[in-house]
Short mmCIF file of C-alpha atoms in Angstrom, two decimals:
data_model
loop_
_atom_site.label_atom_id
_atom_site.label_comp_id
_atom_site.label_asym_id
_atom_site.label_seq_id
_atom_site.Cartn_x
_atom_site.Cartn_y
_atom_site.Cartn_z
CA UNK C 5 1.05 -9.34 -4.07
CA UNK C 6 1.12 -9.81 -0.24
CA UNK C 7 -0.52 -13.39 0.77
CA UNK C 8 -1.13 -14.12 4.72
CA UNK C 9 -0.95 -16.49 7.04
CA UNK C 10 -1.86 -17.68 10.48
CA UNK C 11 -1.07 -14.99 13.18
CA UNK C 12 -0.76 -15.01 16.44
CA UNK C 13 -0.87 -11.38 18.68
CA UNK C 14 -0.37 -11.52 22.34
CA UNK C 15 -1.77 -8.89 24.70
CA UNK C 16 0.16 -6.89 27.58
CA UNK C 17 -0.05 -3.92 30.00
CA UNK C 18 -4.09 -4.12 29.97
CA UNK C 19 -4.32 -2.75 32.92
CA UNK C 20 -4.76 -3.70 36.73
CA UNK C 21 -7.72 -6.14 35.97
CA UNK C 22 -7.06 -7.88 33.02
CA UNK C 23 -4.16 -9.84 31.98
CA UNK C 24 -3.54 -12.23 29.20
CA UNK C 25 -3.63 -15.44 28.56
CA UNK C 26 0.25 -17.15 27.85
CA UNK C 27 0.81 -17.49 24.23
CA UNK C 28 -0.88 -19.79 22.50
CA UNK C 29 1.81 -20.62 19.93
CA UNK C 30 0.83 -21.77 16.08
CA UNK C 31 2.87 -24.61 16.15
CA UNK C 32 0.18 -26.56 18.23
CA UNK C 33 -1.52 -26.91 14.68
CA UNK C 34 -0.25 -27.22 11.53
CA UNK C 35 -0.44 -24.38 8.61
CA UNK C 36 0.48 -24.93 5.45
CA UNK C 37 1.96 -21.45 3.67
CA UNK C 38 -0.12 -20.04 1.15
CA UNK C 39 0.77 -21.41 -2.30
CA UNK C 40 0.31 -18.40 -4.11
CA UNK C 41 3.17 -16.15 -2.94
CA UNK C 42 6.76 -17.05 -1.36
CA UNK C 43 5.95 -15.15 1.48
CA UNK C 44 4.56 -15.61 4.99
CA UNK C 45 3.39 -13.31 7.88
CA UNK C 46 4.14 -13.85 11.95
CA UNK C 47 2.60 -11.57 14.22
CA UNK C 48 5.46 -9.88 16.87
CA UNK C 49 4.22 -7.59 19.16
CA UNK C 50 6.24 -4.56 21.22
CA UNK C 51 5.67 -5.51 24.52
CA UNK C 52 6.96 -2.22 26.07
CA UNK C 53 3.79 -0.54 24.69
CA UNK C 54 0.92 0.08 26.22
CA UNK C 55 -0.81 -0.42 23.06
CA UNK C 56 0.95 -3.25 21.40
CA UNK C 57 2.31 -2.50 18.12
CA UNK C 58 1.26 -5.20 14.62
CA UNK C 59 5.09 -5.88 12.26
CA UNK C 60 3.92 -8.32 10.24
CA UNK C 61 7.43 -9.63 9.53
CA UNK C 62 7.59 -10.91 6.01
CA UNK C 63 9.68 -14.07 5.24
CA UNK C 64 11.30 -15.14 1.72
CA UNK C 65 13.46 -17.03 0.15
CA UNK C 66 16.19 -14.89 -0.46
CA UNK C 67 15.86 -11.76 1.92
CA UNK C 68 14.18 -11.26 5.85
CA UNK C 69 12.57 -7.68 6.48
CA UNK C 70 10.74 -5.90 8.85
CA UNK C 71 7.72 -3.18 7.71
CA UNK C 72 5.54 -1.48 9.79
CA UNK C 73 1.72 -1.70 9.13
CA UNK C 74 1.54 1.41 7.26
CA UNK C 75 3.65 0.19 4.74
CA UNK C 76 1.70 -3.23 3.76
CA UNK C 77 0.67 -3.53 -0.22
CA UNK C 78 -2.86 -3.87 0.56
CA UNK C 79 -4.80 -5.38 -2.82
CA UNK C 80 -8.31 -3.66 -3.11
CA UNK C 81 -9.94 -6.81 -3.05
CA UNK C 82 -8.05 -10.04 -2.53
CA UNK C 83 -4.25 -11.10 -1.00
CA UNK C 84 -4.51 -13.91 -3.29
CA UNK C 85 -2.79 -14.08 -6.71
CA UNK C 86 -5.25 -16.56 -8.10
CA UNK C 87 -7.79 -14.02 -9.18
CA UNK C 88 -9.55 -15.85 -11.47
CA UNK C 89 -10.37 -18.55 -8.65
CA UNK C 90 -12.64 -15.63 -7.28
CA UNK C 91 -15.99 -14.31 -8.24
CA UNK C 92 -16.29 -10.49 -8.34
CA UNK C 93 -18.20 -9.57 -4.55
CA UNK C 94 -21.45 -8.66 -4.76
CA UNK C 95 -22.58 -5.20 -5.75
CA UNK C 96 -25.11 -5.21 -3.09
CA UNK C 97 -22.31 -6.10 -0.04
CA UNK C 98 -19.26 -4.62 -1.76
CA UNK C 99 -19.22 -2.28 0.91
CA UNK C 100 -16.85 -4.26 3.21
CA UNK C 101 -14.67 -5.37 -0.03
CA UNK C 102 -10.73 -4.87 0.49
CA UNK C 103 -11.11 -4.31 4.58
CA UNK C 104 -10.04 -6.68 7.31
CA UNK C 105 -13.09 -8.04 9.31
CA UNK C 106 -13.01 -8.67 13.09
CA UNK C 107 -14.70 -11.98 13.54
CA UNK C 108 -17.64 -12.75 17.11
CA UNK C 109 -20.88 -11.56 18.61
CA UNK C 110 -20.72 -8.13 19.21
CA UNK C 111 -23.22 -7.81 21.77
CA UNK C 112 -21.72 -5.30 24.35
CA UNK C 113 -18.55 -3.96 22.25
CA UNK C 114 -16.93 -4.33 25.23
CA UNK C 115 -12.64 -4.77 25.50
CA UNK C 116 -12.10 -7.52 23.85
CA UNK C 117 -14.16 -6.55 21.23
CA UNK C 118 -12.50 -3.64 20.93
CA UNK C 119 -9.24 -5.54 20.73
CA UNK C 120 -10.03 -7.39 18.30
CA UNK C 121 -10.77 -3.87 16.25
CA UNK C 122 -7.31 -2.69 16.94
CA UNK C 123 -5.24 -5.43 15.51
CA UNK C 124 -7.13 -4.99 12.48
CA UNK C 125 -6.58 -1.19 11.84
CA UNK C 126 -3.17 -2.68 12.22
CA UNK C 127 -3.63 -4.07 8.51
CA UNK C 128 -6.27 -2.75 7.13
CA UNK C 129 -9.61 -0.66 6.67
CA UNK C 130 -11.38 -2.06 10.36
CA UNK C 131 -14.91 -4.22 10.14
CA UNK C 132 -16.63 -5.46 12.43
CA UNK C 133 -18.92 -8.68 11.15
CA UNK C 134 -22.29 -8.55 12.96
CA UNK C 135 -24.94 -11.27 12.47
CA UNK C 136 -28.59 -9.87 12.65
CA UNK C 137 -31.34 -11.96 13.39
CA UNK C 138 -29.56 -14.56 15.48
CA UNK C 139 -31.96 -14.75 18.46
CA UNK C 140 -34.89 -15.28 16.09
CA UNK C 141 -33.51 -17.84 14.33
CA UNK C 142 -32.16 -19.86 16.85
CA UNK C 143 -35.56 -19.62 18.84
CA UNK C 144 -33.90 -17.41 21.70
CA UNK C 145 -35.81 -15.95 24.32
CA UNK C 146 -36.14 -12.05 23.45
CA UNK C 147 -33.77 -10.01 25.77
CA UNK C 148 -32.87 -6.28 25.53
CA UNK C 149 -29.28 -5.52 24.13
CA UNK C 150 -26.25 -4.23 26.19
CA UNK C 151 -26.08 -1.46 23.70
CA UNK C 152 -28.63 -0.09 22.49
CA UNK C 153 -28.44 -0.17 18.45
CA UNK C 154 -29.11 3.62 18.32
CA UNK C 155 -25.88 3.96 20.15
CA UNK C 156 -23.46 1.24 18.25
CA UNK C 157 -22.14 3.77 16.24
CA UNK C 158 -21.48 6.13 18.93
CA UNK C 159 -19.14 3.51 20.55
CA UNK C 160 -17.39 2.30 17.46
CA UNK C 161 -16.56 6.02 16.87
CA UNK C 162 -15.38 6.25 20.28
CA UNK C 163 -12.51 3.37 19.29
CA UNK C 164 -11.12 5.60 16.89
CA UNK C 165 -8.24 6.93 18.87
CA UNK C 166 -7.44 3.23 19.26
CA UNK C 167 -7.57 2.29 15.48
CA UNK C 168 -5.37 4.91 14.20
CA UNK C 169 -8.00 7.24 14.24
CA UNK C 170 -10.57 5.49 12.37
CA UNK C 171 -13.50 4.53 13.31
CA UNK C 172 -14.65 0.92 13.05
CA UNK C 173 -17.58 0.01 11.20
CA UNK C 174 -20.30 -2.66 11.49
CA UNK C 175 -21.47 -4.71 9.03
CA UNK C 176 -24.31 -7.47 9.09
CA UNK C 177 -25.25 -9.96 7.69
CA UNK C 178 -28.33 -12.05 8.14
CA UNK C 179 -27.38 -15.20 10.65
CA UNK C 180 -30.02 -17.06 8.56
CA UNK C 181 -27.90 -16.75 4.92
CA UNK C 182 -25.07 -17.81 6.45
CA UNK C 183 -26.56 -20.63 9.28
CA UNK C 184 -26.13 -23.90 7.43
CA UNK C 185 -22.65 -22.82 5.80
CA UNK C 186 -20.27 -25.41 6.91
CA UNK C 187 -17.10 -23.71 7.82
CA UNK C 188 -15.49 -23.69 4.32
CA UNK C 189 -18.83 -22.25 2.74
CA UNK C 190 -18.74 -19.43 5.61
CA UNK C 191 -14.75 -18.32 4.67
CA UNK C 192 -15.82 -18.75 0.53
CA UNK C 193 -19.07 -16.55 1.38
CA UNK C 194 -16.28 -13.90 2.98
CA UNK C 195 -13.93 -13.98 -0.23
CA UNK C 196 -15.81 -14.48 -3.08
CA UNK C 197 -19.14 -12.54 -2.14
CA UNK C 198 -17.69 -9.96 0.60
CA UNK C 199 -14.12 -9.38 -0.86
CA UNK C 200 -12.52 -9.66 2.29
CA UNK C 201 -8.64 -9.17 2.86
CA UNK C 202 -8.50 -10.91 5.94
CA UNK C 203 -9.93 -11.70 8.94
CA UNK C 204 -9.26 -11.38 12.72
CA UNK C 205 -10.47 -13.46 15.26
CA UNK C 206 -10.09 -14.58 19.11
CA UNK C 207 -8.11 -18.06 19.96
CA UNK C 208 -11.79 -19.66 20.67
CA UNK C 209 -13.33 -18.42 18.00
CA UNK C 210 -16.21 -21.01 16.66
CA UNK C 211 -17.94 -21.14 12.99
CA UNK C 212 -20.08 -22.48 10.79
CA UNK C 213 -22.95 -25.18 11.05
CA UNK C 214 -23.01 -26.09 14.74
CA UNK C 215 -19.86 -24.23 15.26
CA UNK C 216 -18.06 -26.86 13.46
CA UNK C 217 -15.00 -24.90 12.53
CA UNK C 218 -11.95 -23.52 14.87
CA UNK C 219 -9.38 -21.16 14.88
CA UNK C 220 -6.66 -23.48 13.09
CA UNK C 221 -9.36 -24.31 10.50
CA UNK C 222 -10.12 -20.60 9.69
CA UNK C 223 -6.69 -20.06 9.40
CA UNK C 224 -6.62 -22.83 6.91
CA UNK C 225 -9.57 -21.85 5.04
CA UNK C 226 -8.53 -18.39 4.83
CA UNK C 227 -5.12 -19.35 3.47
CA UNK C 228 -7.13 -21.74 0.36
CA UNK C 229 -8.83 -18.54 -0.39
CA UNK C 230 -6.33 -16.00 -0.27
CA UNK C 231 -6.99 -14.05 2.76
CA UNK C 232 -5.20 -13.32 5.83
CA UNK C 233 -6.48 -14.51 9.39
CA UNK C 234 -4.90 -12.88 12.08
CA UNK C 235 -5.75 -15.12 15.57
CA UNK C 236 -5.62 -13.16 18.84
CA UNK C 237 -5.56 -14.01 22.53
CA UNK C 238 -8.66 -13.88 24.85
CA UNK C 239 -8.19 -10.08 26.97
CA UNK C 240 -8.66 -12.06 30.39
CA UNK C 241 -10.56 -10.66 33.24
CA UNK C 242 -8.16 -11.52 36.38
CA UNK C 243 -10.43 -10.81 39.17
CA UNK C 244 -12.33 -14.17 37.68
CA UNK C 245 -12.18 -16.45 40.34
CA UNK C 246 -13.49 -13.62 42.88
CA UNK C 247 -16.53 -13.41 40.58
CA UNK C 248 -19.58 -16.09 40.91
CA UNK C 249 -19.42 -16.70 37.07
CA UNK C 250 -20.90 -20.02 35.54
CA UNK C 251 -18.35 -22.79 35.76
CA UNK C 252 -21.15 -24.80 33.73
CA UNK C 253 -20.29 -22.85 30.94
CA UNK C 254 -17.23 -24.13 29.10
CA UNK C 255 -16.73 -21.59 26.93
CA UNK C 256 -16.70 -19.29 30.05
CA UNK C 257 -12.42 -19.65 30.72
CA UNK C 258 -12.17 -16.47 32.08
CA UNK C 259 -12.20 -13.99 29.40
CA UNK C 260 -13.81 -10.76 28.99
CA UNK C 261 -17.43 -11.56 27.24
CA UNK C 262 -20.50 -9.82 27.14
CA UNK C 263 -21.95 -12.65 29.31
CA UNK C 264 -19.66 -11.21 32.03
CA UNK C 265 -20.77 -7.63 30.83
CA UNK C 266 -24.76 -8.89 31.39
CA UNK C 267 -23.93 -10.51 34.75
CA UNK C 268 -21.83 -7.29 36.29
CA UNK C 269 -24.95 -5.23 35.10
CA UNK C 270 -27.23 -8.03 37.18
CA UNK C 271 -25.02 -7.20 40.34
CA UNK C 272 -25.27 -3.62 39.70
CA UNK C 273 -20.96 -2.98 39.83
CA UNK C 274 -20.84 -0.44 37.62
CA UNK C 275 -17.22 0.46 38.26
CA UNK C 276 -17.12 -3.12 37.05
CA UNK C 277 -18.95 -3.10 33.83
CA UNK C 278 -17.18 0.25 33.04
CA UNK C 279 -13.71 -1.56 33.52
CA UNK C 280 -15.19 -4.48 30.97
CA UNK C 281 -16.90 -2.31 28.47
CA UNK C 282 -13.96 0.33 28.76
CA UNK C 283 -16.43 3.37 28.86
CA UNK C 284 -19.16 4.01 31.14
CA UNK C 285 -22.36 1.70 30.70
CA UNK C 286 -25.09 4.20 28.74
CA UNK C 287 -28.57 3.29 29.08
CA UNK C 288 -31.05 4.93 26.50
CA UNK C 289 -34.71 5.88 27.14
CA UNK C 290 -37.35 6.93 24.89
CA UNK C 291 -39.51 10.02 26.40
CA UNK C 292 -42.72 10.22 24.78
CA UNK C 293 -44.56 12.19 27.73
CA UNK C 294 -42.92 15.28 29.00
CA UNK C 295 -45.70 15.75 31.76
CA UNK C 296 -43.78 13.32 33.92
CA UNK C 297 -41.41 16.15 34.67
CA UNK C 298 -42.02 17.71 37.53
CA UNK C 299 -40.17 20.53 39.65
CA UNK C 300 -39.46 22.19 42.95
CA UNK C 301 -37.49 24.96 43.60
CA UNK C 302 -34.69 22.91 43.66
CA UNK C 303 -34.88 19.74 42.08
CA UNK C 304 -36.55 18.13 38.88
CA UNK C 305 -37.67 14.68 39.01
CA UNK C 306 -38.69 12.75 35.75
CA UNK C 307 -40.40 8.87 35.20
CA UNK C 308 -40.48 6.76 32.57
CA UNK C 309 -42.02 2.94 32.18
CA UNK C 310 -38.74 0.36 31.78
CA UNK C 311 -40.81 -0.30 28.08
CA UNK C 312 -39.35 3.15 27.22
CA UNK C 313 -35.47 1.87 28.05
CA UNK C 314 -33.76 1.16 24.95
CA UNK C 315 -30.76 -1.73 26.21
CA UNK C 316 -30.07 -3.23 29.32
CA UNK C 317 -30.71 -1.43 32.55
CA UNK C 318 -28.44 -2.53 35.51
CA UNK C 319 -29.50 -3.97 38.99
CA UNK C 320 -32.95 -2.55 40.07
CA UNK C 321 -31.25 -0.49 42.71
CA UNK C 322 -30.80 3.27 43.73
CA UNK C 323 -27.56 5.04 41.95
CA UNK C 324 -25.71 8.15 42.63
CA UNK C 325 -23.25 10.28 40.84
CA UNK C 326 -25.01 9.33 37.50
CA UNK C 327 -24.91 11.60 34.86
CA UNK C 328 -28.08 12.46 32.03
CA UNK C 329 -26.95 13.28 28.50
CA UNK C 330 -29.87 14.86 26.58
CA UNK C 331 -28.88 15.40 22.88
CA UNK C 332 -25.65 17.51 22.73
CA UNK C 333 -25.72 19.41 25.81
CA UNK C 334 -23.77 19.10 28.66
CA UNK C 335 -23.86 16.12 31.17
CA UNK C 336 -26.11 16.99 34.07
CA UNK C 337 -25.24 15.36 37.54
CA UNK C 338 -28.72 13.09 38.58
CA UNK C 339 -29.58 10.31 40.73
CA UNK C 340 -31.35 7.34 39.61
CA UNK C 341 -33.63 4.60 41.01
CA UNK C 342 -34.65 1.94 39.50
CA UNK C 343 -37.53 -0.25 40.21
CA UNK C 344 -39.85 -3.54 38.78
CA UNK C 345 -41.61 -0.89 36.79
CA UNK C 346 -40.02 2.31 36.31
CA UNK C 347 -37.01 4.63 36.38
CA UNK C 348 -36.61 7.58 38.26
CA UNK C 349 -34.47 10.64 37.87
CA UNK C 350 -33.90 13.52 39.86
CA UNK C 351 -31.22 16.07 39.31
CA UNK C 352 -30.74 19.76 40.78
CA UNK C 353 -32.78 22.12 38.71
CA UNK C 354 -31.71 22.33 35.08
CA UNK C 355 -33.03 24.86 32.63
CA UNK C 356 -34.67 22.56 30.28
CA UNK C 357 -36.15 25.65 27.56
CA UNK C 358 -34.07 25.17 25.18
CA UNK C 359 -35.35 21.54 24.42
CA UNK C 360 -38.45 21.23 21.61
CA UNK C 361 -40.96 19.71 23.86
CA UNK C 362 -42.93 19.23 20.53
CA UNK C 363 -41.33 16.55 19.20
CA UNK C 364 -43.22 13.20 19.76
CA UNK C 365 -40.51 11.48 21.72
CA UNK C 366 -36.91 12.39 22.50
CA UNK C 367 -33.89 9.82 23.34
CA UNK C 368 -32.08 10.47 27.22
CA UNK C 369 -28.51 8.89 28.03
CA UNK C 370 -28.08 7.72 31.54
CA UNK C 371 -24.05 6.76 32.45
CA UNK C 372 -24.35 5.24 35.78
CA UNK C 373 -22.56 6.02 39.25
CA UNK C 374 -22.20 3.35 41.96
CA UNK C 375 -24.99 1.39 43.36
CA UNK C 376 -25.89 2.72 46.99
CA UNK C 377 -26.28 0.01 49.40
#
């Protein structure tokens, strides 16, 4: 039976605006080597790959050997020989049971999110852990999302290629079961009740009650219980210090986050938030009343109210080069402006017949060209 440790992954070859961190090694913590097995994992990474490669390299007592990813024993529901230690998962979350789970707030899905998906296709079936309910909770003011939740799985699909062609997907969980779980209760709640293999997470990843736990005490935790954590470095956004960021925020140490995402939007850099997100930033609208399309011999223009926009719109702002994606037709070339109350399209005239005006309200998909000045 394979049991896991602590990992550490490094990232390279990003590209021209992100770089990583330097390697954050395990040995500034201590981890003691899971008690159930006589092996250990460490994390190498082929650096001459533009998509790093995962050998877990296992370590025994009598032989050292090298297996790809592909080749990992994975248990259906546990690394951990101590079975009867664990309850059965619940019938009601057993869909996540025996996968890998990519640890954060998943706000924007952005590069670092998507990261954090790769490395664990790398070992396993690919989750990512979403908490629903968070803003509520925690007595947030409302704000629209990056992405919009009809489009999540649209973008997790999109990773596929990345993940060894399978798509991530999301699961949530209510923040307020799990708020007042001190950090051992929230890694028990992940083996016991989920059936989680393992878990992936970024270097500064926080936990439990007042984000009491840290990424040397996950890997602990995960190691009493029988999982594997695999601990990642930050994808860094280089072009940091050019950027007016908030150096009040200390968890702000120039990594990619969807704060930086929500900010690039506020400046309206779209070749920017593209670069973060890695994809072009999609902004849905609901259309409820088609007699705001009007024509010319030439052009169409369309309105909506910014109540019909679905996620986060960038910098109020004229655009150009922007494309409109209405169900499964063909991107149309448009221009968009964007003002305190409304958004504005108008593209070259488009045979819109095909499209069942009947239908109470219909969902548009604006990717965004650069700001005009």
């Amino acid at each position: 039976m394979l049991a896991c440790g602590g990992s550490r992954i490094s990232h390279q070859n990003l590209g021209s605006r992100f770089c990583s961190t330097g390697i954050f090694h395990l040995s500034s913590f201590t981890v003691k080597p899971p008690s159930s097995a006589a092996a250990t994992v460490a994390a190498i990474v082929d650096n001459n790959s533009h998509n790093p490669r995962f050998h877990p390299r296992f370590v025994s007592s009598s032989s050292l050997q090298s297996k790809s990813a592909g080749d990992i024993p994975f248990p259906p529901v546990s690394f951990s020989q101590r079975e009867d230690e664990h309850e059965k998962p619940s019938e009601a979350l057993s869909s996540v049971a025996g996968g890998i789970v990519a640890l954060g707030k998943f706000d924007a899905l952005h590069i670092g999110h998507r990261e954090l998906a790769i490395q664990a296709s790398k070992v396993g079936t690919p989750y990512l852990l979403s908490f629903v309910g968070m803003a509520e909770v925690l007595g947030w003011d409302p704000r629209p999302p990056v992405v919009a939740q009809c489009d999540r799985e649209r973008v997790l699909s999109s990773w596929a290629p990345y993940c060894g062609n399978v798509a991530p997907k999301e699961f949530q969980v209510q923040f307020m079961s799990v708020r007042h779980l001190s950090p051992r209760q929230f890694v028990e709640k992940l083996a016991r009740e989920l059936g989680v293999c393992g878990v992936v997470a970024g270097e500064n990843y926080r936990f439990g009650y007042k984000a009491a736990g840290d990424a040397s005490e996950l890997v602990r935790l995960c190691d009493e219980f029988g999982m594997g954590a695999y601990i990642i470095n930050s994808v860094m956004d280089r072009h940091q210090d050019a950027r007016n960021m908030n150096r009040l925020d200390l968890k702000d140490r120039g990594q990619v986050s969807s704060t930086r995402v929500r900010q690039a939007l506020a400046e309206g850099d779209m070749k920017y938030v593209s670069e973060l997100l890695g994809r072009p930033h999609r902004l849905l609208l609901t259309i409820k009343d088609w007699e705001s399309l009007t024509s010319t011999s030439s052009t169409q223009r369309m309105s909506a109210p910014r109540s019909s926009l679905l996620n986060l719109p960038p910098k109020d702002g004229f655009y150009e080069n922007c494309s409109l994606l209405f169900g499964e037709q063909n991107a149309v070339t448009c221009r968009v402006s964007i003002d305190t109350s409304h958004i504005h399209l108008e593209m070259d005239r488009v045979d819109f017949c095909d499209n069942d005006y009947s239908q109470k309200s219909q969902v548009l998909g604006i990717e965004f060209g650069e700001l005009k000045s």
